[in-house]
Short mmCIF file of C-alpha atoms in Angstrom, two decimals:
data_model
loop_
_atom_site.label_atom_id
_atom_site.label_comp_id
_atom_site.label_asym_id
_atom_site.label_seq_id
_atom_site.Cartn_x
_atom_site.Cartn_y
_atom_site.Cartn_z
CA MET A 391 0.00 0.00 0.00
CA ASP A 392 1.19 3.52 -0.82
CA TRP A 393 0.75 5.27 2.53
CA TYR A 394 0.44 9.03 2.95
CA PRO A 395 -0.45 11.55 5.71
CA LEU A 396 -4.08 10.98 6.62
CA ARG A 397 -6.71 13.72 7.03
CA LEU A 398 -9.57 12.46 9.18
CA THR A 399 -13.16 13.36 9.88
CA THR A 400 -13.44 15.31 13.14
CA PRO A 401 -16.47 14.97 15.39
CA VAL A 402 -17.66 18.32 16.76
CA LYS A 403 -19.17 18.64 20.25
CA GLN A 404 -21.49 21.58 20.87
CA HIS A 405 -21.60 21.25 24.65
CA VAL A 406 -23.00 24.07 26.74
CA PHE A 407 -19.57 25.31 27.92
CA GLY A 408 -18.31 26.06 24.39
CA GLY A 409 -17.99 29.32 22.48
CA ARG A 410 -16.62 30.40 19.09
CA ALA A 411 -12.90 30.64 19.84
CA ILE A 412 -11.88 27.59 17.77
CA ALA A 413 -13.37 29.22 14.68
CA ASP A 414 -12.82 32.88 15.45
CA ARG A 415 -9.42 32.90 17.15
CA LEU A 416 -7.74 29.67 15.99
CA GLY A 417 -9.19 30.15 12.50
CA ARG A 418 -10.60 26.65 12.06
CA GLY A 419 -12.81 26.50 9.00
CA GLY A 420 -15.82 24.36 8.18
CA LEU A 421 -17.44 24.43 11.62
CA PRO A 422 -21.21 24.65 12.13
CA PRO A 423 -22.85 27.76 13.60
CA GLY A 424 -23.44 28.06 17.33
CA ARG A 425 -21.23 27.13 20.25
CA ILE A 426 -18.32 24.77 19.58
CA ALA A 427 -16.94 23.18 22.73
CA GLU A 428 -14.64 20.56 21.19
CA THR A 429 -13.30 19.32 17.88
CA TRP A 430 -12.03 15.74 18.12
CA GLU A 431 -9.01 15.89 15.85
CA VAL A 432 -8.15 12.18 15.95
CA SER A 433 -10.75 9.90 17.49
CA ASP A 434 -11.30 6.16 17.70
CA VAL A 435 -13.91 6.43 20.47
CA ASP A 436 -16.93 4.16 19.99
CA GLY A 437 -19.61 6.11 18.16
CA ASP A 438 -17.14 8.82 17.13
CA GLU A 439 -14.68 6.81 15.04
CA ALA A 440 -12.76 8.88 12.51
CA HIS A 441 -12.70 8.05 8.80
CA VAL A 442 -10.12 9.09 6.20
CA ARG A 443 -11.36 12.10 4.24
CA GLU A 444 -9.01 12.20 1.24
CA GLY A 445 -6.86 10.13 -1.10
CA PRO A 446 -6.91 6.43 -2.00
CA LEU A 447 -7.99 5.46 1.52
CA ALA A 448 -10.94 7.90 1.61
CA GLY A 449 -13.80 6.41 3.60
CA ALA A 450 -11.63 3.91 5.48
CA ARG A 451 -12.27 3.78 9.22
CA LEU A 452 -9.26 4.55 11.42
CA ARG A 453 -10.01 1.53 13.61
CA ASP A 454 -9.97 -0.80 10.62
CA LEU A 455 -6.63 0.56 9.40
CA VAL A 456 -5.10 -0.02 12.83
CA ARG A 457 -6.45 -3.58 13.03
CA ARG A 458 -5.50 -4.58 9.49
CA HIS A 459 -2.15 -2.79 9.25
CA PRO A 460 -0.83 -2.43 12.82
CA GLN A 461 2.85 -2.35 11.85
CA ASP A 462 2.40 0.23 9.10
CA MET A 463 0.13 2.42 11.21
CA LEU A 464 1.71 2.13 14.66
CA GLY A 465 5.30 0.94 14.09
CA ARG A 466 6.76 0.36 17.52
CA GLY A 467 3.60 1.75 19.13
CA PRO A 468 1.32 -0.32 21.37
CA ARG A 469 -1.20 -2.78 19.98
CA GLY A 470 -4.80 -2.67 21.10
CA PRO A 471 -8.38 -2.67 19.86
CA ARG A 472 -8.33 1.08 19.13
CA PHE A 473 -5.97 3.78 17.93
CA PRO A 474 -4.33 4.76 21.24
CA LEU A 475 -4.60 8.58 21.10
CA LEU A 476 -7.52 11.00 21.26
CA THR A 477 -6.71 14.66 20.57
CA LYS A 478 -8.97 17.71 20.77
CA PHE A 479 -9.18 21.47 20.56
CA ILE A 480 -11.36 22.63 23.48
CA ASP A 481 -12.95 26.04 23.96
CA ALA A 482 -13.87 26.52 27.60
CA ALA A 483 -15.82 29.76 27.14
CA ALA A 484 -17.60 28.69 30.34
CA PRO A 485 -16.23 26.29 32.98
CA LEU A 486 -16.15 22.60 32.17
CA PRO A 487 -17.98 20.31 34.59
CA VAL A 488 -16.05 19.24 37.66
CA HIS A 489 -15.29 15.64 36.75
CA LEU A 490 -12.75 12.83 36.58
CA HIS A 491 -11.89 9.92 34.29
CA PRO A 492 -11.37 6.33 35.47
CA ASP A 493 -7.99 4.64 35.38
CA ASP A 494 -7.31 1.46 33.40
CA ARG A 495 -8.34 -0.85 36.23
CA ALA A 496 -11.70 0.88 36.73
CA ALA A 497 -12.28 0.92 32.97
CA HIS A 498 -11.54 -2.81 32.69
CA ALA A 499 -14.18 -3.46 35.37
CA ARG A 500 -16.67 -1.76 33.02
CA GLY A 501 -15.61 -3.84 30.03
CA GLU A 502 -13.59 -1.03 28.43
CA PRO A 503 -10.00 -1.51 27.20
CA ASN A 504 -8.55 1.50 29.03
CA GLY A 505 -9.26 4.53 31.16
CA LYS A 506 -8.22 8.07 30.44
CA THR A 507 -5.16 9.96 31.51
CA GLU A 508 -4.97 13.30 29.70
CA ALA A 509 -2.94 16.48 29.34
CA TRP A 510 -3.88 20.07 28.49
CA HIS A 511 -1.66 22.44 26.58
CA ILE A 512 -2.91 26.00 27.06
CA LEU A 513 -3.14 27.87 23.76
CA GLU A 514 -4.86 30.98 25.12
CA ALA A 515 -6.02 32.08 28.56
CA GLU A 516 -7.73 35.28 29.56
CA PRO A 517 -6.27 37.24 32.50
CA GLY A 518 -7.27 35.56 35.73
CA ALA A 519 -8.12 32.21 34.12
CA THR A 520 -7.81 29.22 36.44
CA ALA A 521 -8.12 25.44 36.52
CA LEU A 522 -9.15 22.98 39.21
CA ALA A 523 -6.82 19.98 39.51
CA GLY A 524 -6.78 17.57 42.42
CA VAL A 525 -7.87 18.00 46.02
CA LYS A 526 -6.20 20.09 48.68
CA PRO A 527 -3.95 18.22 51.14
CA GLY A 528 -5.93 16.64 53.97
CA VAL A 529 -9.21 16.37 52.07
CA GLY A 530 -10.78 12.96 52.58
CA ARG A 531 -13.67 11.15 50.96
CA ARG A 532 -16.36 12.36 53.37
CA ARG A 533 -15.34 15.99 53.06
CA LEU A 534 -15.07 15.75 49.29
CA ARG A 535 -18.52 14.18 49.01
CA GLN A 536 -20.13 16.93 51.07
CA ALA A 537 -18.43 19.67 49.05
CA LEU A 538 -19.57 18.08 45.78
CA LEU A 539 -23.13 17.86 47.06
CA ASP A 540 -22.93 21.48 48.19
CA GLN A 541 -21.36 22.42 44.81
CA ASP A 542 -18.72 24.20 46.90
CA PHE A 543 -15.68 23.13 44.90
CA ASP A 544 -13.15 25.70 46.09
CA THR A 545 -13.26 24.43 49.66
CA VAL A 546 -11.73 21.09 48.59
CA LEU A 547 -10.12 21.47 45.15
CA ARG A 548 -6.83 23.15 44.22
CA ARG A 549 -7.34 26.19 41.99
CA LEU A 550 -4.31 26.88 39.78
CA PRO A 551 -3.56 29.96 37.67
CA VAL A 552 -3.52 29.25 33.93
CA ARG A 553 -1.20 30.88 31.39
CA ALA A 554 -0.71 30.35 27.65
CA GLY A 555 2.16 28.00 26.85
CA GLN A 556 1.78 25.88 29.97
CA THR A 557 0.89 22.18 30.05
CA LEU A 558 -0.78 20.10 32.75
CA TYR A 559 -0.50 16.29 32.81
CA VAL A 560 -3.64 14.96 34.50
CA PRO A 561 -3.52 11.31 35.65
CA ALA A 562 -6.74 9.31 35.59
CA GLY A 563 -8.68 9.61 38.83
CA THR A 564 -7.89 13.32 39.28
CA VAL A 565 -10.89 15.60 39.92
CA HIS A 566 -10.51 18.54 37.54
CA SER A 567 -12.02 21.35 35.47
CA PHE A 568 -10.88 24.46 33.60
CA GLY A 569 -12.45 27.60 32.20
CA PRO A 570 -13.87 30.09 31.59
CA GLY A 571 -11.71 32.00 29.12
CA THR A 572 -9.42 29.08 28.26
CA LEU A 573 -8.51 27.58 24.87
CA VAL A 574 -6.81 24.19 25.10
CA TYR A 575 -5.25 21.45 23.01
CA GLU A 576 -5.83 18.14 24.76
CA ILE A 577 -4.17 14.75 24.27
CA GLU A 578 -5.39 11.65 26.08
CA GLN A 579 -6.01 7.94 26.02
CA THR A 580 -8.77 6.90 23.66
CA SER A 581 -11.79 6.87 25.96
CA ASP A 582 -14.90 8.90 26.69
CA LEU A 583 -15.46 7.48 30.18
CA GLN A 584 -16.05 10.10 32.86
CA GLU A 585 -17.96 10.85 36.03
CA HIS A 586 -18.99 14.42 36.83
CA ALA A 587 -20.38 16.17 39.87
CA MET A 588 -22.62 18.77 38.26
CA ARG A 589 -26.39 19.06 38.63
CA HIS A 590 -26.83 19.50 34.88
CA ARG A 591 -25.92 17.74 31.65
CA MET A 592 -22.79 19.11 30.02
CA GLU A 593 -24.30 18.55 26.57
CA ASP A 594 -27.20 20.99 26.87
CA GLY A 595 -27.35 22.25 30.46
CA ALA A 596 -30.56 20.33 31.22
CA PRO A 597 -30.96 19.61 34.96
CA LEU A 598 -30.37 16.12 36.32
CA ASP A 599 -32.83 14.59 38.75
CA GLU A 600 -31.64 14.06 42.32
CA ASP A 601 -31.13 10.32 41.98
CA ALA A 602 -29.01 10.60 38.84
CA TRP A 603 -26.92 13.40 40.31
CA HIS A 604 -26.24 11.53 43.57
CA ALA A 605 -25.36 8.39 41.61
CA ASN A 606 -22.84 10.39 39.56
CA VAL A 607 -21.20 11.79 42.69
CA GLU A 608 -20.88 8.31 44.23
CA ALA A 609 -19.39 6.91 41.03
CA LEU A 610 -16.88 9.76 40.97
CA LEU A 611 -15.85 9.06 44.56
CA GLU A 612 -15.34 5.36 43.78
CA GLN A 613 -12.86 6.21 41.02
CA TRP A 614 -11.09 9.12 42.72
CA HIS A 615 -7.34 9.04 43.41
CA PRO A 616 -6.72 11.39 46.36
CA ASP A 617 -2.96 11.77 45.91
CA HIS A 618 -2.91 13.28 42.39
CA ARG A 619 -1.98 16.98 42.59
CA PRO A 620 -0.53 17.87 39.19
CA GLU A 621 1.27 21.14 38.47
CA PHE A 622 1.58 23.15 35.26
CA THR A 623 4.96 23.07 33.50
CA GLN A 624 6.58 25.14 30.75
CA GLY A 625 8.03 22.11 28.96
CA LEU A 626 11.69 21.29 28.28
CA ARG A 627 13.65 22.26 25.18
CA LEU A 628 15.79 19.94 23.12
CA PRO A 629 18.60 21.16 20.83
CA THR A 630 17.63 21.61 17.19
CA GLY A 631 19.02 23.52 14.23
CA ASP A 632 19.08 27.27 13.71
CA GLY A 633 15.64 28.81 13.48
CA THR A 634 13.90 25.82 15.03
CA GLN A 635 12.65 24.93 18.48
CA ARG A 636 11.45 21.58 19.82
CA VAL A 637 9.84 21.55 23.28
CA ILE A 638 8.65 18.42 25.08
CA LEU A 639 5.50 19.60 26.84
CA CYS A 640 4.54 16.42 28.72
CA ALA A 641 5.20 12.69 28.66
CA GLY A 642 4.05 9.48 30.29
CA PRO A 643 3.41 5.86 29.39
CA TYR A 644 0.30 6.68 27.34
CA PHE A 645 1.39 9.69 25.31
CA ALA A 646 3.89 12.48 24.80
CA LEU A 647 3.19 15.93 23.41
CA GLU A 648 5.74 18.23 21.80
CA ARG A 649 5.59 21.69 20.21
CA TRP A 650 7.74 22.30 17.15
CA GLN A 651 8.32 25.86 15.94
CA VAL A 652 10.22 26.67 12.76
CA ALA A 653 11.18 30.13 11.51
CA ALA A 654 10.66 31.23 7.90
CA GLY A 655 13.28 29.68 5.64
CA ALA A 656 14.27 26.99 8.17
CA ARG A 657 13.20 23.36 8.38
CA LEU A 658 12.97 20.66 11.03
CA ASP A 659 13.53 16.99 10.15
CA ARG A 660 12.41 14.18 12.47
CA PRO A 661 12.14 10.39 12.08
CA VAL A 662 8.74 8.72 12.28
CA THR A 663 8.92 5.40 14.16
CA THR A 664 5.39 5.41 15.53
CA ALA A 665 2.17 7.15 14.53
CA LEU A 666 2.34 10.95 14.88
CA VAL A 667 -0.65 13.26 15.35
CA VAL A 668 0.35 16.67 13.98
CA SER A 669 -1.98 19.60 14.76
CA ASN A 670 -1.39 23.12 13.54
CA ALA A 671 -1.30 25.74 16.31
CA GLY A 672 -0.40 28.66 14.05
CA ALA A 673 -0.69 30.01 10.51
CA PRO A 674 -0.92 27.59 7.56
CA ALA A 675 2.21 25.43 7.49
CA SER A 676 3.67 22.90 5.06
CA PHE A 677 5.26 19.55 5.82
CA SER A 678 6.66 16.65 3.83
CA GLY A 679 6.20 12.97 4.53
CA GLY A 680 5.69 9.82 2.53
CA GLY A 681 6.95 11.47 -0.65
CA THR A 682 4.32 14.22 -0.55
CA THR A 683 4.24 17.82 0.61
CA GLN A 684 1.03 19.06 2.19
CA THR A 685 -0.24 22.20 3.88
CA LEU A 686 -1.97 22.18 7.25
CA ALA A 687 -4.52 24.95 7.50
CA ARG A 688 -5.13 26.78 10.77
CA ALA A 689 -6.16 24.40 13.57
CA GLU A 690 -6.07 21.41 11.19
CA THR A 691 -4.60 17.97 11.94
CA ALA A 692 -2.87 15.18 10.02
CA LEU A 693 -2.15 11.64 11.21
CA LEU A 694 1.19 10.29 10.00
CA PRO A 695 1.40 6.48 9.88
CA ALA A 696 4.67 5.06 11.22
CA VAL A 697 5.57 3.55 7.85
CA LEU A 698 6.22 7.02 6.39
CA GLY A 699 9.62 7.01 8.07
CA ASP A 700 10.24 10.75 8.42
CA ILE A 701 8.68 14.20 8.51
CA ARG A 702 10.12 17.53 7.37
CA LEU A 703 8.44 20.67 8.70
CA HIS A 704 8.98 23.78 6.58
CA GLY A 705 9.06 27.20 8.22
CA PRO A 706 7.25 29.24 9.20
CA ALA A 707 5.40 26.65 11.27
CA ASP A 708 4.08 26.09 14.79
CA VAL A 709 2.68 22.58 15.35
CA LEU A 710 1.80 20.24 18.18
CA VAL A 711 2.97 16.64 17.81
CA GLY A 712 1.51 13.78 19.83
CA TYR A 713 2.62 10.14 19.94
CA VAL A 714 3.05 7.13 22.23
CA PRO A 715 6.66 7.37 23.44
CA ASP A 716 9.42 5.04 24.39
CA LEU A 717 10.05 6.91 27.63
CA ASP A 718 13.79 6.19 27.69
CA ALA A 719 14.67 6.63 24.00
CA ASP A 720 12.29 9.50 23.20
CA ILE A 721 12.11 11.45 26.45
CA ARG A 722 14.44 10.68 29.33
CA ASP A 723 17.73 10.03 27.49
CA PRO A 724 17.55 13.04 25.10
CA LEU A 725 16.56 15.41 27.90
CA LEU A 726 19.28 14.20 30.26
CA SER A 727 21.84 14.46 27.45
CA ALA A 728 20.68 18.04 26.83
CA GLY A 729 21.49 18.94 30.44
CA HIS A 730 18.06 18.74 32.07
CA GLY A 731 18.25 17.20 35.54
CA PRO A 732 16.35 14.04 36.49
CA ARG A 733 14.01 15.89 38.87
CA VAL A 734 13.04 18.40 36.20
CA VAL A 735 12.46 15.64 33.65
CA ALA A 736 10.20 13.84 36.14
CA THR A 737 7.86 16.86 36.29
CA LEU A 738 6.68 16.22 32.71
CA GLY A 739 4.37 13.34 33.66
CA GLU A 740 4.31 9.77 34.94
CA GLY A 741 7.00 7.09 34.73
CA LEU A 742 9.95 9.50 34.43
CA GLY A 743 11.10 9.54 38.06
#
């Protein structure tokens, strides 16, 4: 098969917390009118499976490509029933629900292949924007339950300031939220499992009855990990050529996220040994891979199968690159060789200590 960079269908979520920032400020085209909370850039979630939009593979389902051609698609990446990464642009014009996602063990108990650890890279944040992430020290289950029932989140949850360019790695089981005034690129395990503590539906704001709301709170408490208290980081730079910058924003066993920036007239070459999700965070940018040169429009994404072998990013460009890492070869060893200390490297996520 003659492989090429894949452009995929992108489910759009018009949840009540969304606005118009993805269209108006990021410049994403082709979106429907009304609020846009999320665009799912690469998705293999049940019911929201992506399909190839263009080229000889047009119409092919991402899940089928992964199952039929695992080596070509994933290379050294993990094997499983789904493509392992879910990526999104999220416009939190209003606050997201206070919620958490189950870990792998809790997901397996529900018959799902995995839970959901995630990370947020902040693209824009209004002055004073904050996020909730983890409970305050000393908060136990009884106190957390009462605060959730009282909808008094600040008494028990850590509220962190949010600034553009920061990244937060959020392990599964962490109670969290962000917004308002926050525009985010999110990378996570492929899952839509969650439990939230709000008295309304996040889809349309409709109120929940008392029984459903209390059941949601109890389910959240069952899957809560009290010790997770993540902190925002600025990412760590790796040496590249003149006019280029490569920053590792976060990393763990499930995913890594990098930001590559290339000045006009420069280029950045990188090998492709596993599937790469490349999302444009700036003006239209061109890249080469698989013998073709393509342009990514504003806030557009391409999925590069591992078999392509390499990618060349032509400046000017500003892209986010997600993949499943080999934590030693891709993250720890290059960062230590570049002079970053072990403790600093460990702040990027899980499994790096």
